Tab-separated table of C-alpha atoms in Angstrom:
chain	number	residue	atom	x	y	z
A	66	MET	CA	-3.875	-7.443	-12.325
A	67	GLN	CA	-6.666	-8.527	-14.613
A	68	ASP	CA	-9.513	-7.798	-12.255
A	69	GLY	CA	-12.051	-10.115	-13.849
A	70	SER	CA	-13.323	-7.559	-16.356
A	71	GLY	CA	-10.196	-7.773	-18.504
A	72	GLU	CA	-8.861	-4.519	-17.046
A	73	ASN	CA	-5.387	-4.193	-15.594
A	74	VAL	CA	-5.240	-2.681	-12.094
A	75	PRO	CA	-1.614	-2.048	-11.025
A	76	ILE	CA	-0.593	-2.377	-7.373
A	77	LEU	CA	1.540	0.364	-5.835
A	78	ILE	CA	3.534	-0.554	-2.727
A	79	LEU	CA	4.501	2.536	-0.706
A	80	ALA	CA	8.060	1.911	0.510
A	81	ALA	CA	9.680	5.343	0.395
A	82	GLY	CA	9.290	6.255	4.072
A	83	GLN	CA	12.226	6.981	6.328
A	84	SER	CA	11.271	4.640	9.227
A	85	SER	CA	11.958	7.654	11.446
A	86	ARG	CA	10.170	6.240	14.502
A	87	MET	CA	12.366	3.113	14.423
A	88	ARG	CA	15.284	5.135	15.847
A	89	GLY	CA	17.863	4.226	13.229
A	90	ALA	CA	16.585	0.831	12.079
A	91	ASP	CA	14.945	0.290	8.695
A	92	LYS	CA	11.857	-1.778	9.475
A	93	LEU	CA	11.298	-2.658	5.815
A	94	VAL	CA	14.469	-4.760	5.679
A	95	MET	CA	13.972	-6.351	9.104
A	96	MET	CA	13.105	-10.032	9.151
A	97	LEU	CA	9.592	-11.316	9.712
A	98	ASP	CA	8.723	-15.002	9.367
A	99	GLY	CA	12.031	-15.654	7.639
A	100	GLN	CA	11.973	-12.820	5.103
A	101	PRO	CA	12.368	-9.032	5.081
A	102	LEU	CA	9.090	-7.194	5.676
A	103	LEU	CA	9.267	-5.385	2.323
A	104	ARG	CA	9.975	-8.589	0.413
A	105	ARG	CA	6.911	-10.163	2.014
A	106	ALA	CA	4.705	-7.273	0.906
A	107	VAL	CA	6.012	-7.264	-2.660
A	108	ARG	CA	5.752	-11.041	-3.030
A	109	GLN	CA	2.122	-10.957	-1.978
A	110	ALA	CA	1.312	-8.139	-4.371
A	111	ALA	CA	3.195	-9.743	-7.260
A	112	ALA	CA	1.117	-12.893	-6.778
A	113	VAL	CA	-1.951	-10.778	-7.508
A	114	GLY	CA	-0.857	-8.514	-10.363
A	115	ASP	CA	1.562	-5.969	-11.833
A	116	THR	CA	3.424	-4.476	-8.897
A	117	PHE	CA	5.192	-1.126	-8.592
A	118	VAL	CA	7.272	-0.140	-5.560
A	119	ALA	CA	7.729	3.516	-4.609
A	120	LEU	CA	11.241	4.058	-3.212
A	121	HIS	CA	13.286	7.023	-2.032
A	122	HIS	CA	16.608	8.000	-3.608
A	123	ASN	CA	18.706	6.035	-1.081
A	124	ALA	CA	17.013	2.713	-1.644
A	125	ALA	CA	19.910	0.310	-2.259
A	126	ALA	CA	19.222	-1.796	0.843
A	127	ARG	CA	15.533	-2.048	0.091
A	128	LEU	CA	16.151	-2.950	-3.539
A	129	ALA	CA	18.625	-5.619	-2.435
A	130	VAL	CA	15.990	-7.504	-0.418
A	131	LEU	CA	13.728	-7.572	-3.485
A	132	ASP	CA	16.219	-9.360	-5.720
A	133	GLY	CA	14.533	-11.894	-7.985
A	134	LEU	CA	10.983	-10.639	-7.479
A	135	ARG	CA	8.738	-9.434	-10.291
A	136	PHE	CA	8.123	-5.707	-9.783
A	137	THR	CA	8.892	-2.267	-11.188
A	138	PRO	CA	10.784	0.185	-8.945
A	139	LEU	CA	9.595	3.793	-8.962
A	140	LEU	CA	12.221	6.174	-7.581
A	141	VAL	CA	10.472	9.206	-6.089
A	142	PRO	CA	12.679	12.320	-5.755
A	143	ASP	CA	10.084	14.102	-3.590
A	144	ALA	CA	9.795	11.306	-1.008
A	145	ALA	CA	11.665	13.417	1.551
A	146	GLU	CA	8.635	15.721	1.692
A	147	GLY	CA	6.642	12.947	3.331
A	148	GLN	CA	3.852	10.719	2.135
A	149	SER	CA	2.272	13.393	-0.052
A	150	GLY	CA	5.502	13.725	-2.015
A	151	THR	CA	5.700	9.963	-2.383
A	152	LEU	CA	2.108	9.664	-3.562
A	153	ARG	CA	2.412	12.577	-5.959
A	154	GLY	CA	5.570	11.209	-7.558
A	155	ALA	CA	4.616	7.532	-7.615
A	156	VAL	CA	1.068	7.833	-8.944
A	157	ALA	CA	2.369	10.026	-11.773
A	158	GLN	CA	4.656	7.179	-12.856
A	159	LEU	CA	2.008	4.460	-13.005
A	160	PRO	CA	0.960	3.294	-16.478
A	161	PRO	CA	-2.460	4.179	-17.909
A	162	CYS	CA	-5.065	2.149	-16.039
A	163	PRO	CA	-8.774	2.174	-15.116
A	164	ALA	CA	-7.910	2.070	-11.404
A	165	PHE	CA	-4.916	1.440	-9.178
A	166	MET	CA	-4.357	-0.200	-5.811
A	167	MET	CA	-2.226	1.291	-3.060
A	168	VAL	CA	-0.742	-0.710	-0.171
A	169	LEU	CA	1.573	0.302	2.679
A	170	ALA	CA	4.690	-1.848	2.875
A	171	ASP	CA	4.633	-2.211	6.665
A	172	LEU	CA	1.319	-3.983	7.254
A	173	PRO	CA	2.543	-7.410	8.406
A	174	LEU	CA	-0.803	-9.209	8.548
A	175	LEU	CA	-2.232	-8.431	5.103
A	176	THR	CA	-2.465	-11.310	2.635
A	177	SER	CA	-2.827	-11.690	-1.107
A	178	ASP	CA	-6.429	-12.740	-0.509
A	179	ASP	CA	-7.080	-9.374	1.137
A	180	LEU	CA	-5.861	-7.585	-1.978
A	181	LEU	CA	-8.092	-9.780	-4.107
A	182	ALA	CA	-11.088	-9.075	-1.865
A	183	VAL	CA	-10.762	-5.314	-2.324
A	184	LEU	CA	-10.320	-5.710	-6.074
A	185	ALA	CA	-13.473	-7.831	-6.150
A	186	ALA	CA	-15.343	-5.064	-4.323
A	187	ARG	CA	-14.565	-2.720	-7.208
A	188	ARG	CA	-16.437	-5.023	-9.554
A	189	ALA	CA	-19.289	-5.606	-7.125
A	190	HIS	CA	-19.775	-1.917	-6.233
A	191	PRO	CA	-19.072	0.047	-9.436
A	192	ASP	CA	-20.825	3.209	-8.195
A	193	SER	CA	-17.994	3.884	-5.735
A	194	VAL	CA	-14.707	5.562	-6.676
A	195	ILE	CA	-12.660	4.293	-3.712
A	196	TRP	CA	-12.635	0.756	-2.341
A	197	ARG	CA	-10.592	-0.059	0.746
A	198	GLY	CA	-9.919	-2.622	3.387
A	199	ALA	CA	-11.119	-1.895	6.908
A	200	ALA	CA	-10.740	-3.306	10.390
A	201	ALA	CA	-13.577	-5.313	11.880
A	202	ASP	CA	-14.827	-2.184	13.666
A	203	GLY	CA	-15.042	-0.297	10.361
A	204	THR	CA	-11.851	1.747	10.731
A	205	PRO	CA	-10.608	2.367	7.155
A	206	GLY	CA	-7.210	0.971	6.252
A	207	HIS	CA	-5.405	-0.775	3.414
A	208	PRO	CA	-5.331	-1.854	0.683
A	209	VAL	CA	-7.034	1.002	-1.152
A	210	VAL	CA	-8.193	1.012	-4.768
A	211	PHE	CA	-8.696	4.386	-6.465
A	212	ASP	CA	-10.653	4.902	-9.654
A	213	ALA	CA	-8.568	6.466	-12.411
A	214	SER	CA	-10.788	9.548	-12.342
A	215	LEU	CA	-9.038	10.502	-9.086
A	216	ARG	CA	-5.539	10.214	-10.464
A	217	ASN	CA	-5.055	13.913	-11.205
A	218	ASP	CA	-5.975	14.742	-7.599
A	219	PHE	CA	-2.725	13.183	-6.425
A	220	ALA	CA	-0.705	15.669	-8.467
A	221	GLY	CA	-1.638	18.486	-6.099
A	222	LEU	CA	-0.870	16.784	-2.782
A	223	THR	CA	1.395	18.629	-0.344
A	224	GLY	CA	2.566	18.171	3.240
A	225	ASP	CA	2.469	14.908	5.185
A	226	ASP	CA	-1.266	14.229	5.193
A	227	GLY	CA	-0.837	11.572	2.551
A	228	GLY	CA	-3.921	10.903	0.488
A	229	ALA	CA	-6.342	12.459	2.993
A	230	ALA	CA	-7.139	15.307	0.605
A	231	VAL	CA	-8.244	12.737	-1.969
A	232	VAL	CA	-10.065	10.366	0.388
A	233	LYS	CA	-11.918	12.592	2.863
A	234	PRO	CA	-14.164	14.423	0.365
A	235	ARG	CA	-15.279	11.070	-1.060
A	236	ARG	CA	-16.388	9.168	2.018
A	237	ALA	CA	-19.861	8.788	0.523
A	238	GLN	CA	-18.307	7.212	-2.572
A	239	THR	CA	-16.035	4.848	-0.628
A	240	HIS	CA	-16.861	1.181	-0.201
A	241	LEU	CA	-15.276	-0.509	2.820
A	242	VAL	CA	-14.348	-4.182	2.838
A	243	ARG	CA	-14.335	-5.183	6.510
A	244	PHE	CA	-11.785	-7.832	7.449
A	245	SER	CA	-12.266	-10.118	10.439
A	246	ASP	CA	-9.609	-8.397	12.565
A	247	HIS	CA	-7.372	-5.301	12.585
A	248	ARG	CA	-4.974	-6.332	9.823
A	249	ALA	CA	-6.079	-3.501	7.513
A	250	THR	CA	-4.743	-0.948	9.995
A	251	PHE	CA	-2.047	-2.789	11.978
A	252	ASP	CA	1.460	-1.547	11.240
A	253	LEU	CA	4.840	-1.631	12.977
A	254	ASP	CA	6.251	1.844	13.616
A	255	THR	CA	8.496	1.537	16.684
A	256	PRO	CA	11.117	-0.912	17.995
A	257	GLU	CA	8.781	-1.710	20.880
A	258	ALA	CA	5.888	-2.537	18.549
A	259	TRP	CA	8.194	-4.673	16.417
A	260	ALA	CA	9.543	-6.589	19.416
A	261	ALA	CA	6.080	-7.191	20.846
A	262	PHE	CA	4.720	-8.428	17.529
A	263	THR	CA	7.627	-10.727	16.617
A	264	ALA	CA	7.572	-12.229	20.108
A	265	THR	CA	4.151	-13.663	19.313
A	266	ARG	CA	5.125	-15.236	15.987
């Protein structure tokens, strides 16, 4: 998106996971508030700016629920390695940019305004290199904006620690945007969590 300074900050939706804890169900194509969870995430991101969706090689069902939306799919051959493989492969495919935003696809309470708030923090706190949403208690979550100077660090990620190797050494250079509740960290990983959450909608 044009972040207010005339710069384009792409948004990367991470949707290459296997939903392994859902015991056979694919949570990203399950319905929430009348639409698949992944479609909800991509629609919100696309309302903010240029959106890229990281997908694994067997992504036909996930692509199908995104029909008609404005986004660029990024197929990640190394997604089976875990989140590090997804991050390594997806970040490498993003276009040249001054910074990029990363968002998990399974955070059901995030809004477009939350994405905008973290992007605004990048402008307001230019001395940081990471800007991220956080729960009300300060627990870091999503979305996360990374300065382009960190992009090469993703190329060396291994294992299933995700972006921890990039984030942890830079806590002092990370600006947290605290939201009013736990939506920056609240995800749906199990059938029980999904059932409990949807029962309240």
